Structures are given as structure tokens and as C-alpha cells.
Amino acid sequence: MHCFFLVIKFDINFDKIVYVSKNINSYFGYSQDELINHSVFEFILPSNHDRLLVYLLNNHQVLQTCDISWKRSIDNDYEQCTLIGAYRTINANEKYFMSIVKINTLDRMLMMNTDHPINEFVTYLNIHGKFVFIDSKARQILGYSSFEIVGRTYFDFVHPDDLNVIVRAYKL
């Protein structure tokens, strides 16, 4: 399941993201710092604002869902998402909306920015040949998010007909 954790401090006069899990970067290209202390409404489709506002004003204490579209940082496309969350009281007067945001659509579309073409990205592999880090620029070139690549080996992405040749070259 493709998802990330999101915590919002919300009342009628104030809404700020106070926490978002790091893996949002692999889905949408945002770092935690780019989201924290910003309004969640800055990152969702404008036509979803009313729906989200009604959902947040509901002040529900049990898990409820809301479908929204979240904007990617690298282009103007949106991913269909479902918020699954509820309000929790932390202090006597402070309530936070805590949710899991489930991404419902992840495509394999390659996005190339012609103004600033990206032709390289950074990866780190462990001693077993598994990817332990891949930066977010890889999605534009490969069509896979870093979340889908981390933990797998290079050989997982080689066509089966080419695998013998690659294994021999790797052993040299």
C-alpha cells in the first residue's frame, strides 16, 4: 500500500501541517521541510478545498475517509488520494487531525522537463547490491518512485533475456 502519515493542527482560523512522514518525498517530491508549517490546502486540487474543509470541520473522533487529489512538486499533475483519519486531543485544548494518506493512483508516466532536462540521479547500494537510497529525480527518468526501488537489486529491473549477459559482465 502506498501511503504516508500526516498530522494537521486545524481549527477555523488556523491550519498547518505539523508532521508528515519522510516517504512523501518518494511519492510527490516534497521534503518534510517544504510541507511543515504550511496549509494542507496549498497542496491539494482547488476543487477539493470545500470537500476537505467540510471533512476537517466534522471534528470526528473515529476514523473517517475523504477523497482528495494531492499535487506533485515536479509538475502540475495530481495523484488521487484518500485521507483516513480522526482528531486526537494531545493537551487539554490542542486537537490534531492524524491521518494516513493512501495514494490511489501511481502511474508509470515519464515526466521530462524540457526547460531543465534531468539526465542523472543519485543512488546508493549496500554490499549486497540492493538499493538503499535513490533520489526523487529517478522518477522522471525511470518512471519508478524511489519507494518502489529501495530494497531491490539492479537485477530486478533487467529483462530476463538480458540477465545472463549482465551477470557475466558483473562478475568481471
Phi, psi and omega in degrees: 000131179269113182203167174215162182263138183222132176235129182236133169267119188223132162212181189299333182257355190209127170216121180220143172283123180256341175203142171214139182290153184299332185291356174299333179300320182288340180266315188239352178084007178267142170275166177301319182298330180287341183255321184297137183072016173247160178284139177298334181292341177290341189247003179245161180302129182306326180290350177266355185301313181297317180299315180293321179299314178299317179299314181288327179287344180299333176057039184286143180260350177247158182300130174223161183246157175210128179269129179221173173239124184258135184280136172282152181281334188272346180207187181261019178275159181235150175252137176289128183226159173235122172277132176234106186198179180203163177278142174229138178269122181267305175250180181303323185244000184251119178248141179233141175269118182248129185211159167258133176253114182265125179273122184268337181231122170229120183257172178254020182289131178275127180251118178245126177270111184286338178288321180226079184296139178253123180235013176208157177209167186254136174227153172233136178240150176273182184292346178266004178082014179265143177292128176249343176205141171212130185284167189292343179293342181298328181300321180293328184268315186267332184087003177248143175280160180298328179299325181282343184259322183302133181095352179251163178262164176303322183295338176295341185253003180271137178299137183307326179292335181263354188298316181299317180296317181293318180298316178298315180295323180294325181286340180290000000 
